[in-house]
Short mmCIF file of C-alpha atoms and ligand atoms in Angstrom, two decimals:
data_model
loop_
_atom_site.label_atom_id
_atom_site.label_comp_id
_atom_site.label_asym_id
_atom_site.label_seq_id
_atom_site.Cartn_x
_atom_site.Cartn_y
_atom_site.Cartn_z
CA MET A 165 -320.78 -19.26 92.38
CA ARG A 166 -319.81 -20.28 94.65
CA ASN A 167 -319.81 -18.87 98.03
CA GLN A 168 -318.57 -21.28 100.84
CA LEU A 169 -318.13 -18.02 104.30
CA ASN A 170 -317.39 -20.62 106.70
CA HIS A 171 -314.05 -21.59 108.14
CA TYR A 172 -313.10 -26.10 108.81
CA ILE A 173 -313.04 -25.62 113.07
CA ASN A 174 -312.37 -28.33 115.84
CA GLY A 175 -314.75 -31.31 112.94
CA GLU A 176 -317.04 -28.57 111.54
CA TRP A 177 -318.40 -25.86 109.42
CA VAL A 178 -318.44 -23.69 111.15
CA GLU A 179 -319.39 -19.13 110.15
CA SER A 180 -316.61 -17.00 110.52
CA THR A 181 -315.97 -14.24 113.48
CA GLY A 182 -315.69 -11.19 111.51
CA SER A 183 -317.82 -9.79 108.43
CA GLU A 184 -315.94 -9.26 105.61
CA THR A 185 -315.29 -11.90 102.55
CA ILE A 186 -313.00 -11.92 99.50
CA ASP A 187 -314.05 -12.61 95.76
CA VAL A 188 -312.13 -15.21 94.39
CA ILE A 189 -311.79 -14.67 90.32
CA ASN A 190 -311.77 -16.60 87.48
CA PRO A 191 -308.10 -14.94 85.68
CA ALA A 192 -309.40 -16.44 82.14
CA THR A 193 -312.90 -14.80 82.81
CA GLU A 194 -312.10 -12.62 85.35
CA GLU A 195 -315.26 -12.71 87.19
CA VAL A 196 -315.83 -13.71 90.54
CA MET A 197 -316.01 -17.33 91.18
CA GLY A 198 -316.57 -17.11 94.08
CA THR A 199 -316.23 -15.62 98.50
CA ILE A 200 -314.97 -16.58 100.98
CA SER A 201 -314.88 -15.03 104.22
CA SER A 202 -311.37 -12.64 105.37
CA GLY A 203 -310.94 -14.13 109.09
CA THR A 204 -310.10 -12.67 112.22
CA GLU A 205 -307.91 -13.65 114.79
CA GLU A 206 -310.68 -14.90 116.69
CA ASP A 207 -311.48 -17.43 114.60
CA LEU A 208 -307.49 -17.91 113.90
CA ASP A 209 -307.36 -18.78 118.01
CA LYS A 210 -310.51 -20.86 118.00
CA ALA A 211 -308.66 -23.16 115.25
CA VAL A 212 -305.49 -23.15 117.31
CA LYS A 213 -307.38 -23.93 120.37
CA ALA A 214 -308.49 -26.48 119.05
CA ALA A 215 -305.63 -27.85 117.32
CA ARG A 216 -303.83 -27.62 120.60
CA SER A 217 -306.68 -29.67 122.97
CA VAL A 218 -306.00 -32.63 120.66
CA PHE A 219 -302.39 -32.68 120.04
CA PRO A 220 -302.39 -35.20 123.10
CA SER A 221 -303.65 -37.83 121.85
CA PHE A 222 -303.28 -37.36 118.37
CA SER A 223 -300.04 -36.63 118.51
CA GLN A 224 -300.32 -40.59 120.16
CA SER A 225 -301.63 -41.61 117.93
CA THR A 226 -300.44 -44.99 115.79
CA LYS A 227 -299.18 -45.55 112.99
CA GLU A 228 -301.51 -47.67 111.93
CA GLN A 229 -304.23 -45.07 112.86
CA ARG A 230 -302.61 -42.75 111.02
CA ILE A 231 -301.90 -44.84 108.06
CA GLU A 232 -306.16 -46.31 107.85
CA TRP A 233 -306.67 -42.16 107.58
CA LEU A 234 -303.95 -40.93 104.77
CA GLU A 235 -305.96 -43.97 102.73
CA LYS A 236 -309.20 -42.44 103.67
CA ILE A 237 -308.06 -39.39 102.08
CA ALA A 238 -306.73 -40.32 98.58
CA ASN A 239 -309.27 -42.39 98.38
CA GLY A 240 -311.94 -38.97 98.78
CA TYR A 241 -309.39 -36.94 96.74
CA GLU A 242 -309.70 -40.20 94.18
CA ALA A 243 -313.94 -39.84 94.09
CA ARG A 244 -313.67 -36.41 93.64
CA LYS A 245 -311.35 -36.06 91.20
CA GLU A 246 -313.33 -34.58 88.29
CA GLU A 247 -314.06 -31.57 91.09
CA LEU A 248 -310.62 -31.05 92.33
CA ILE A 249 -309.92 -30.70 88.48
CA GLU A 250 -312.65 -28.43 87.41
CA VAL A 251 -311.98 -25.95 90.23
CA MET A 252 -309.02 -25.81 90.02
CA THR A 253 -308.57 -24.17 86.17
CA ASP A 254 -311.52 -21.77 87.86
CA GLU A 255 -309.46 -19.91 89.80
CA LEU A 256 -305.71 -20.85 89.08
CA GLY A 257 -306.71 -20.41 85.00
CA ALA A 258 -304.41 -23.94 84.65
CA PRO A 259 -305.27 -25.59 80.94
CA LEU A 260 -307.40 -28.72 82.47
CA SER A 261 -304.58 -31.14 80.49
CA ILE A 262 -302.50 -29.82 83.17
CA SER A 263 -304.66 -28.92 86.52
CA GLU A 264 -305.26 -33.20 85.61
CA GLU A 265 -301.89 -34.19 85.20
CA ILE A 266 -300.11 -32.23 87.37
CA HIS A 267 -301.95 -30.64 89.74
CA TYR A 268 -304.24 -33.07 90.39
CA GLU A 269 -301.39 -36.08 89.98
CA MET A 270 -299.18 -34.08 92.47
CA GLY A 271 -302.14 -33.83 95.22
CA ILE A 272 -302.51 -38.28 95.22
CA GLY A 273 -299.21 -38.39 94.77
CA HIS A 274 -298.24 -36.67 98.37
CA PHE A 275 -300.95 -38.63 100.02
CA LYS A 276 -299.59 -42.18 98.47
CA GLN A 277 -296.12 -40.99 99.17
CA ALA A 278 -297.09 -40.39 103.20
CA ILE A 279 -298.05 -43.59 103.32
CA ASP A 280 -295.47 -45.11 102.05
CA SER A 281 -293.45 -43.54 104.44
CA LEU A 282 -294.48 -43.55 106.90
CA GLU A 283 -294.86 -47.88 106.51
CA ASP A 284 -291.11 -47.85 106.95
CA PHE A 285 -290.68 -45.45 108.90
CA SER A 286 -289.08 -45.48 112.56
CA PHE A 287 -290.29 -43.13 114.91
CA THR A 288 -287.77 -45.19 117.60
CA GLU A 289 -284.53 -46.27 117.20
CA ASP A 290 -281.83 -47.91 119.85
CA ARG A 291 -278.88 -45.73 118.27
CA GLY A 292 -276.01 -48.42 120.43
CA GLY A 293 -275.22 -45.64 123.48
CA HIS A 294 -279.43 -44.04 123.04
CA THR A 295 -282.88 -44.27 122.25
CA LEU A 296 -283.34 -41.60 120.46
CA MET A 297 -287.30 -40.79 119.88
CA LYS A 298 -289.52 -38.75 117.53
CA GLU A 299 -292.19 -36.74 118.56
CA SER A 300 -294.79 -35.17 116.75
CA ILE A 301 -293.64 -30.67 116.89
CA GLY A 302 -296.92 -30.37 118.44
CA VAL A 303 -299.25 -27.00 116.25
CA SER A 304 -298.05 -26.71 112.77
CA GLY A 305 -299.05 -24.09 111.10
CA LEU A 306 -299.49 -24.02 107.63
CA ILE A 307 -299.17 -21.45 104.77
CA THR A 308 -300.02 -22.01 100.87
CA PRO A 309 -298.97 -20.29 98.49
CA TRP A 310 -302.09 -19.97 94.98
CA ASN A 311 -299.31 -21.17 91.86
CA PHE A 312 -300.23 -25.03 93.53
CA PRO A 313 -303.66 -25.06 95.30
CA THR A 314 -303.24 -29.05 95.57
CA ASN A 315 -299.26 -29.90 95.71
CA GLN A 316 -298.94 -27.74 98.31
CA THR A 317 -301.77 -27.86 100.86
CA ALA A 318 -301.71 -32.57 100.14
CA THR A 319 -297.26 -32.09 100.76
CA LYS A 320 -297.95 -30.02 104.16
CA ILE A 321 -300.87 -32.17 105.51
CA ALA A 322 -299.69 -35.04 104.57
CA SER A 323 -296.74 -35.10 106.29
CA ALA A 324 -298.16 -33.29 109.49
CA ILE A 325 -300.67 -36.24 109.93
CA ALA A 326 -297.68 -39.23 109.27
CA ALA A 327 -296.17 -37.58 112.11
CA GLY A 328 -299.26 -36.94 114.12
CA SER A 329 -298.89 -32.28 113.92
CA PRO A 330 -302.76 -31.08 114.33
CA VAL A 331 -302.61 -28.57 111.49
CA VAL A 332 -303.97 -24.97 111.06
CA LEU A 333 -304.17 -24.33 107.11
CA LYS A 334 -304.38 -20.74 105.30
CA PRO A 335 -304.33 -21.45 102.07
CA ALA A 336 -304.36 -18.63 98.66
CA SER A 337 -307.11 -16.45 99.54
CA LYS A 338 -306.55 -16.22 95.01
CA THR A 339 -306.91 -20.09 94.73
CA PRO A 340 -308.42 -21.71 98.24
CA PHE A 341 -311.76 -23.51 96.52
CA ALA A 342 -309.36 -26.68 96.19
CA ALA A 343 -308.29 -26.39 99.33
CA MET A 344 -311.77 -26.58 101.35
CA ILE A 345 -312.01 -29.53 98.97
CA LEU A 346 -309.36 -31.35 100.35
CA ALA A 347 -311.41 -30.07 103.94
CA GLU A 348 -314.26 -31.57 102.80
CA ILE A 349 -312.82 -35.00 101.84
CA ILE A 350 -310.48 -34.55 105.35
CA ASP A 351 -313.60 -34.64 106.80
CA GLU A 352 -314.70 -37.16 105.65
CA ALA A 353 -311.75 -39.86 106.43
CA GLY A 354 -312.68 -39.39 110.19
CA LEU A 355 -310.12 -37.53 111.76
CA PRO A 356 -310.48 -36.32 115.20
CA LYS A 357 -311.90 -33.56 115.92
CA GLY A 358 -309.06 -29.90 115.84
CA ALA A 359 -306.62 -32.48 114.15
CA PHE A 360 -307.70 -30.18 110.81
CA ASN A 361 -308.32 -26.82 110.78
CA LEU A 362 -308.75 -24.83 107.92
CA VAL A 363 -308.90 -20.76 107.78
CA ASN A 364 -309.14 -18.53 105.39
CA GLY A 365 -307.65 -15.24 104.84
CA SER A 366 -305.14 -13.17 104.82
CA GLY A 367 -301.64 -12.99 105.39
CA SER A 368 -301.52 -9.61 107.58
CA VAL A 369 -303.92 -11.31 109.94
CA ILE A 370 -304.51 -14.94 109.71
CA GLY A 371 -300.99 -15.53 108.53
CA ASN A 372 -299.75 -12.39 110.28
CA GLY A 373 -301.84 -14.38 113.27
CA ILE A 374 -299.98 -17.69 112.29
CA SER A 375 -296.35 -16.66 112.90
CA SER A 376 -296.84 -15.52 115.52
CA HIS A 377 -299.59 -17.23 117.74
CA PRO A 378 -297.36 -18.06 120.75
CA ASP A 379 -299.35 -21.79 120.93
CA ILE A 380 -298.21 -22.36 117.06
CA ASP A 381 -295.06 -25.22 117.18
CA PHE A 382 -293.84 -25.17 113.83
CA VAL A 383 -294.56 -23.04 110.87
CA SER A 384 -294.58 -24.07 107.58
CA PHE A 385 -295.08 -21.56 104.30
CA THR A 386 -294.77 -22.01 100.73
CA GLY A 387 -294.95 -18.59 98.66
CA SER A 388 -293.13 -14.98 98.65
CA GLY A 389 -289.57 -14.06 100.07
CA GLU A 390 -289.94 -10.67 101.41
CA VAL A 391 -293.09 -13.55 103.17
CA GLY A 392 -290.94 -16.01 104.04
CA GLU A 393 -288.63 -13.37 105.88
CA THR A 394 -291.79 -11.72 107.93
CA ILE A 395 -292.57 -15.39 109.58
CA MET A 396 -289.19 -15.65 110.11
CA LYS A 397 -288.46 -12.44 112.15
CA ASN A 398 -292.88 -12.27 113.42
CA ALA A 399 -291.95 -16.66 114.92
CA ALA A 400 -287.96 -15.18 116.57
CA LYS A 401 -290.55 -14.01 119.05
CA THR A 402 -291.47 -16.99 120.70
CA ILE A 403 -288.20 -19.68 119.45
CA LYS A 404 -291.04 -21.28 116.64
CA LYS A 405 -289.05 -23.69 114.30
CA VAL A 406 -289.18 -22.52 110.01
CA ALA A 407 -289.93 -24.35 106.89
CA LEU A 408 -289.34 -21.95 104.28
CA GLU A 409 -290.26 -22.75 100.67
CA LEU A 410 -289.55 -19.96 98.55
CA GLY A 411 -288.09 -18.80 95.00
CA GLY A 412 -285.82 -20.10 92.79
CA LYS A 413 -284.04 -18.70 89.54
CA SER A 414 -283.22 -21.69 88.41
CA PRO A 415 -280.88 -23.06 85.31
CA VAL A 416 -281.37 -24.94 82.70
CA ILE A 417 -277.74 -26.21 82.06
CA VAL A 418 -277.63 -27.71 78.33
CA LEU A 419 -274.48 -29.11 77.52
CA ASP A 420 -272.20 -29.28 74.38
CA ASP A 421 -273.52 -33.21 73.38
CA ALA A 422 -277.26 -32.63 74.08
CA ASP A 423 -279.46 -32.24 71.37
CA VAL A 424 -281.01 -28.89 70.40
CA GLU A 425 -284.90 -30.34 70.00
CA THR A 426 -285.05 -32.80 73.35
CA ALA A 427 -282.69 -29.87 74.86
CA VAL A 428 -285.23 -26.89 73.96
CA LYS A 429 -287.85 -28.95 75.04
CA THR A 430 -286.61 -29.26 78.26
CA ALA A 431 -285.78 -25.71 78.42
CA LEU A 432 -290.10 -24.44 77.01
CA SER A 433 -291.41 -27.51 79.07
CA ASN A 434 -289.85 -25.91 82.18
CA ILE A 435 -290.18 -22.51 82.07
CA MET A 436 -293.97 -22.65 79.87
CA THR A 437 -296.03 -25.41 82.19
CA ASN A 438 -298.52 -23.69 84.71
CA THR A 439 -297.53 -20.53 82.30
CA GLY A 440 -293.99 -20.21 84.32
CA GLN A 441 -294.95 -19.46 88.20
CA VAL A 442 -293.35 -22.26 88.88
CA CYS A 443 -291.18 -22.22 92.21
CA SER A 444 -288.57 -24.68 90.62
CA ALA A 445 -288.99 -23.35 86.82
CA GLY A 446 -285.74 -23.58 84.41
CA THR A 447 -285.84 -19.43 84.59
CA ARG A 448 -281.70 -19.40 82.89
CA VAL A 449 -281.37 -21.70 79.61
CA PHE A 450 -277.05 -21.52 79.02
CA ILE A 451 -276.14 -23.01 77.01
CA PRO A 452 -272.78 -23.33 74.83
CA GLN A 453 -271.87 -20.71 72.40
CA SER A 454 -271.71 -23.28 69.13
CA MET A 455 -275.34 -23.70 69.64
CA LYS A 456 -276.46 -20.14 69.61
CA GLU A 457 -278.42 -19.97 66.12
CA ASP A 458 -279.28 -23.85 66.68
CA PHE A 459 -280.92 -23.25 69.65
CA GLU A 460 -282.77 -19.99 69.17
CA LYS A 461 -284.66 -21.32 65.08
CA ALA A 462 -285.29 -24.21 67.27
CA ILE A 463 -286.76 -22.43 69.97
CA VAL A 464 -289.05 -20.06 67.63
CA ASP A 465 -290.79 -23.40 66.10
CA LEU A 466 -291.53 -25.35 69.39
CA LEU A 467 -293.01 -22.15 71.19
CA PRO A 468 -296.21 -22.76 69.25
CA THR A 469 -296.24 -26.29 70.34
CA PHE A 470 -297.09 -24.91 73.71
CA PRO A 471 -300.61 -22.54 72.73
CA VAL A 472 -302.37 -20.14 75.17
CA GLY A 473 -305.72 -19.44 75.43
CA ASP A 474 -309.12 -20.37 77.51
CA PRO A 475 -308.28 -23.00 79.62
CA ARG A 476 -311.37 -25.02 79.30
CA LYS A 477 -310.49 -25.12 75.42
CA GLU A 478 -308.57 -28.80 74.80
CA GLY A 479 -305.49 -28.86 73.47
CA ILE A 480 -304.45 -25.50 75.58
CA ALA A 481 -301.35 -25.89 76.63
CA THR A 482 -301.09 -22.33 78.84
CA GLY A 483 -303.82 -20.83 80.58
CA PRO A 484 -303.36 -16.95 82.08
CA LEU A 485 -300.97 -16.09 84.66
CA VAL A 486 -303.15 -16.34 88.09
CA SER A 487 -303.98 -12.06 88.07
CA LYS A 488 -304.34 -8.52 87.10
CA GLU A 489 -301.51 -8.43 89.80
CA GLN A 490 -298.75 -10.53 88.56
CA TRP A 491 -300.22 -9.38 84.51
CA ASP A 492 -298.65 -6.40 85.69
CA THR A 493 -295.98 -7.16 87.12
CA VAL A 494 -294.81 -9.32 84.50
CA GLN A 495 -295.51 -6.85 82.01
CA SER A 496 -292.68 -4.66 83.52
CA TYR A 497 -289.93 -7.40 83.93
CA ILE A 498 -290.35 -7.76 79.09
CA GLU A 499 -290.09 -4.23 79.80
CA LYS A 500 -287.31 -4.46 81.22
CA GLY A 501 -285.41 -7.15 79.24
CA GLU A 502 -286.37 -5.64 76.09
CA LYS A 503 -284.28 -2.52 77.49
CA GLU A 504 -282.09 -5.35 79.31
CA ALA A 505 -281.28 -7.58 76.11
CA LYS A 506 -283.02 -9.43 72.94
CA LEU A 507 -286.20 -10.73 72.08
CA LEU A 508 -286.38 -13.01 70.42
CA VAL A 509 -289.60 -13.54 70.58
CA GLY A 510 -293.34 -12.31 72.14
CA GLY A 511 -293.14 -9.07 73.35
CA THR A 512 -295.68 -7.13 76.30
CA GLY A 513 -299.06 -7.26 75.68
CA LYS A 514 -301.78 -9.49 75.08
CA PRO A 515 -302.02 -12.46 73.20
CA GLU A 516 -304.12 -11.60 69.67
CA GLY A 517 -307.13 -12.26 70.56
CA LEU A 518 -307.15 -12.85 74.05
CA GLU A 519 -308.02 -9.36 75.37
CA THR A 520 -310.66 -11.06 78.26
CA GLY A 521 -308.20 -12.81 81.11
CA TYR A 522 -304.53 -11.85 82.19
CA TYR A 523 -303.14 -14.25 80.32
CA ALA A 524 -299.14 -12.87 78.99
CA ARG A 525 -298.12 -13.50 75.08
CA PRO A 526 -294.90 -16.73 76.05
CA THR A 527 -291.55 -14.35 76.19
CA VAL A 528 -288.06 -15.89 74.90
CA PHE A 529 -284.92 -13.50 75.55
CA THR A 530 -281.69 -13.81 74.67
CA ASP A 531 -278.08 -12.49 74.21
CA VAL A 532 -278.72 -12.35 78.01
CA SER A 533 -276.12 -11.44 80.76
CA ASN A 534 -276.28 -13.35 83.29
CA ASP A 535 -275.45 -10.39 85.81
CA SER A 536 -279.85 -8.29 83.60
CA VAL A 537 -281.83 -8.03 86.18
CA ILE A 538 -284.45 -10.04 83.91
CA ALA A 539 -281.47 -13.28 85.13
CA GLN A 540 -281.20 -12.60 88.97
CA GLU A 541 -285.12 -11.61 89.62
CA GLU A 542 -288.04 -14.34 90.05
CA ILE A 543 -290.26 -13.10 87.09
CA PHE A 544 -292.94 -15.96 87.94
CA GLY A 545 -294.34 -15.91 84.18
CA PRO A 546 -293.84 -17.17 80.68
CA VAL A 547 -290.25 -15.59 80.21
CA SER A 548 -287.37 -17.27 79.14
CA THR A 549 -283.84 -16.03 79.67
CA ILE A 550 -281.02 -17.59 77.39
CA ILE A 551 -276.73 -17.19 77.92
CA THR A 552 -274.06 -18.17 75.92
CA TYR A 553 -271.46 -20.03 77.64
CA GLU A 554 -267.93 -20.55 76.24
CA ASP A 555 -266.80 -23.76 78.80
CA LEU A 556 -268.44 -25.64 81.36
CA ASP A 557 -266.54 -23.68 84.43
CA GLU A 558 -268.11 -20.82 83.86
CA ALA A 559 -271.52 -22.63 83.10
CA ILE A 560 -271.82 -23.82 86.51
CA ARG A 561 -270.31 -21.23 87.78
CA MET A 562 -273.23 -18.88 86.93
CA ALA A 563 -275.36 -20.84 87.48
CA ASN A 564 -274.93 -20.14 90.68
CA ASP A 565 -274.36 -16.48 89.91
CA THR A 566 -277.93 -15.96 92.18
CA VAL A 567 -279.47 -16.35 95.28
CA TYR A 568 -281.22 -18.64 94.90
CA GLY A 569 -280.89 -22.73 95.14
CA LEU A 570 -284.36 -23.78 94.53
CA ALA A 571 -284.11 -26.73 91.42
CA GLY A 572 -281.01 -26.95 88.23
CA TYR A 573 -282.04 -29.44 84.63
CA VAL A 574 -278.60 -30.78 82.73
CA VAL A 575 -279.49 -31.95 79.43
CA GLY A 576 -277.04 -33.85 77.50
CA LYS A 577 -275.86 -36.89 77.30
CA ASP A 578 -272.06 -37.78 79.00
CA SER A 579 -273.10 -39.71 82.01
CA GLU A 580 -269.80 -38.14 83.57
CA THR A 581 -270.43 -34.97 82.48
CA LEU A 582 -273.94 -34.89 83.70
CA ARG A 583 -273.10 -35.88 86.98
CA HIS A 584 -270.47 -33.54 87.72
CA VAL A 585 -272.69 -30.59 86.74
CA ALA A 586 -276.15 -32.15 88.49
CA SER A 587 -273.43 -32.49 91.76
CA LYS A 588 -272.07 -28.53 91.40
CA ILE A 589 -274.92 -27.04 91.13
CA ARG A 590 -275.67 -25.09 93.93
CA ALA A 591 -279.72 -25.69 94.60
CA GLY A 592 -281.63 -28.76 96.85
CA ARG A 593 -283.25 -30.70 93.23
CA ILE A 594 -281.50 -31.30 90.37
CA LYS A 595 -283.73 -32.43 87.45
CA VAL A 596 -281.30 -34.81 84.67
CA ASN A 597 -282.31 -34.56 81.51
CA ASP A 598 -285.60 -33.63 82.31
CA GLY A 599 -285.73 -37.54 84.35
CA ASP A 600 -289.38 -39.07 86.26
CA THR A 601 -290.19 -37.57 89.52
CA ASP A 602 -289.44 -39.21 93.15
CA PHE A 603 -292.73 -38.26 95.63
CA ASN A 604 -290.34 -39.28 97.85
CA GLY A 605 -287.24 -36.62 96.65
CA PRO A 606 -287.20 -34.62 98.90
CA PHE A 607 -288.35 -31.05 98.02
CA GLY A 608 -286.53 -27.47 98.93
CA GLY A 609 -284.45 -24.84 98.10
CA TYR A 610 -280.13 -23.86 98.96
CA LYS A 611 -279.75 -20.07 100.13
CA GLN A 612 -282.83 -17.74 99.93
CA SER A 613 -284.49 -20.14 98.47
CA GLY A 614 -286.17 -22.08 101.50
CA ILE A 615 -284.58 -23.34 104.77
CA GLY A 616 -286.53 -28.45 105.07
CA ARG A 617 -287.27 -30.07 102.59
CA GLU A 618 -290.65 -31.26 101.92
CA TRP A 619 -291.76 -34.98 100.26
CA GLY A 620 -291.64 -38.34 101.52
CA ASP A 621 -289.47 -39.73 104.97
CA PHE A 622 -287.79 -36.13 104.35
CA GLY A 623 -291.18 -33.79 104.91
CA ILE A 624 -292.74 -35.86 107.48
CA GLU A 625 -289.52 -35.18 109.95
CA GLU A 626 -290.58 -31.34 109.88
CA TYR A 627 -293.17 -31.85 112.07
CA LEU A 628 -291.06 -34.26 113.92
CA GLU A 629 -288.52 -33.42 117.33
CA VAL A 630 -286.38 -36.30 117.92
CA LYS A 631 -285.97 -36.56 121.56
CA SER A 632 -282.66 -38.95 123.10
CA VAL A 633 -282.00 -40.85 125.29
CA HIS A 634 -280.30 -42.09 127.73
CA GLY A 635 -279.89 -45.63 129.84
CA MET A 636 -283.23 -46.85 128.97
CA PRO A 637 -283.84 -49.92 130.79
CA SER A 638 -284.01 -53.16 128.54
CA SER A 639 -288.16 -54.12 128.15
P1 LIG B 928 -297.02 -14.62 99.38
O1 LIG B 928 -295.31 -14.97 99.69
O2 LIG B 928 -297.74 -13.47 98.49
O3 LIG B 928 -298.39 -15.41 99.84
C1 LIG B 928 -297.69 -16.96 100.13
C2 LIG B 928 -299.06 -17.40 101.27
O4 LIG B 928 -298.56 -16.43 102.38
C3 LIG B 928 -300.35 -16.61 100.93
O5 LIG B 928 -301.05 -18.26 101.49
C4 LIG B 928 -300.52 -14.80 101.02
O6 LIG B 928 -301.81 -15.34 101.81
C5 LIG B 928 -299.34 -15.17 102.28
N1 LIG B 928 -298.87 -13.94 102.96
C6 LIG B 928 -299.07 -13.26 102.73
N2 LIG B 928 -298.18 -11.91 103.25
C7 LIG B 928 -298.04 -12.55 104.80
C8 LIG B 928 -297.77 -12.95 106.00
N3 LIG B 928 -297.46 -10.73 106.04
N4 LIG B 928 -297.64 -13.60 107.24
C9 LIG B 928 -298.26 -14.81 106.59
N5 LIG B 928 -298.32 -15.18 105.95
C10 LIG B 928 -298.62 -14.19 104.39
O7 LIG B 928 -296.78 -16.04 97.38
P2 LIG B 928 -297.50 -15.84 96.44
O8 LIG B 928 -297.40 -15.01 95.65
O9 LIG B 928 -299.09 -16.65 97.06
O10 LIG B 928 -296.73 -17.18 95.50
C11 LIG B 928 -295.76 -16.62 94.83
C12 LIG B 928 -294.35 -16.76 95.68
O11 LIG B 928 -294.29 -18.20 95.93
C13 LIG B 928 -293.02 -17.32 94.38
O12 LIG B 928 -292.21 -16.22 95.39
C14 LIG B 928 -292.50 -18.98 94.35
O13 LIG B 928 -291.03 -18.69 94.20
C15 LIG B 928 -293.09 -19.35 96.14
N6 LIG B 928 -292.91 -20.01 95.90
C16 LIG B 928 -292.92 -22.24 96.90
C17 LIG B 928 -292.29 -22.43 96.06
C18 LIG B 928 -291.16 -24.06 96.84
O14 LIG B 928 -291.71 -25.05 96.87
N7 LIG B 928 -290.25 -22.84 97.13
C19 LIG B 928 -293.17 -23.31 96.37
C20 LIG B 928 -294.54 -22.40 95.51
C21 LIG B 928 -294.48 -20.78 95.60
#
């Protein structure tokens, strides 16, 4: 049992001013794995005050000093690799291999990338008629979701430190422990007191508190569109800048020259990874009508290569969903899908032999209409939809016919067509033939998938204000 009731404020682990607690459930066992405090407004105020006090000096720290802090954090993160992997498997239900190869790796990737980006970053530029200065935005409030416990926290924290912006982090209360390990790592890295603060608690108290706080200058939020909207409304009262990384319903466009097996592998890995709890999951798969029979057969054949089960067992690719609430949501979408489309594989209920734990059956629907509920709403589970198209223009039109625009995937051979489709999908990140991820590639959404970009140099820019100075005497 992890009972970690303290918040990290002003360089110290401190008791909560309230007595309410939140239980953290292991989704594979349905048992309580630990407890955190449900922070109060007073806790948040203390953290904001600490961040505000250090702002004048932290924002003036040198690039070299920030690189040194980030290097220490990266080293500390690597030193606690095993513990981070274990804790993410327990709190999120991610199979050990996914905790290691995806969650752990993304966290370290962001810290290392921030160091690289900072090395080449110019905070002052002579632009002919004026001098441009980029200055820390102030105190930043970071609110993160449960589905990527180290990725979301690491990208925000690394960018904020690189920009010299002190932060107050509120991690998701379903998965707080990886973030608390991160806080211990940051503590050991010797950042100035107040530069990093962590307050645990509910969205309604700490989350709302951050977005409404008059002494917070910027809110970086990752989570659902509904909460994103509330944050924007609250932030508007003090004209606070917000960056929102929200949901998606991303298309996978399979070209007619694609190898069917490769295309199916791409489609499945981009829906099954993290049990479909991925904002950029490829949830709508567009295939040429002529490929339908072969594609469906390959889906049925290859789905068992993503076995569902105990995330601590070797060979398991798909763990449980994070919570009972998430399981119920996914079930209701599968029920809707059964009415709207043809069930190709999977369905409602739990996989055989997995009665304990929030396990869902990997499910693929075919004969799906792009305007149906299962093709338009974010399900956030291992549920895929297959939609056929007659020609590429129709595929692109349907791919863009969504309120979202976070990501897109295209699979095929002809390079000109691949480029054409990549340029036509209205989304912030496109993967061609499942290409490798570059940590310097900006991440963020068009349309209702959000505002702003994270990762690499674009991520650092979010935590900066720009000032133009005219008539600056030359030195
Ligand atoms: P959520 O919006 O319910 O919660 C996200 C965070 O916001 C949590 O820390 C929560 O406690 C907090 N919160 C809740 N109410 C709040 C309020 N009123 N004010 C401020 N904060 C509040 O989302 P979730 O269920 O944790 O995560 C799943 C969602 O996140 C999905 O929609 C997914 O697409 C999205 N997501 C987006 C990205 C991205 O980068 N675009 C990445 C991961 C997840």
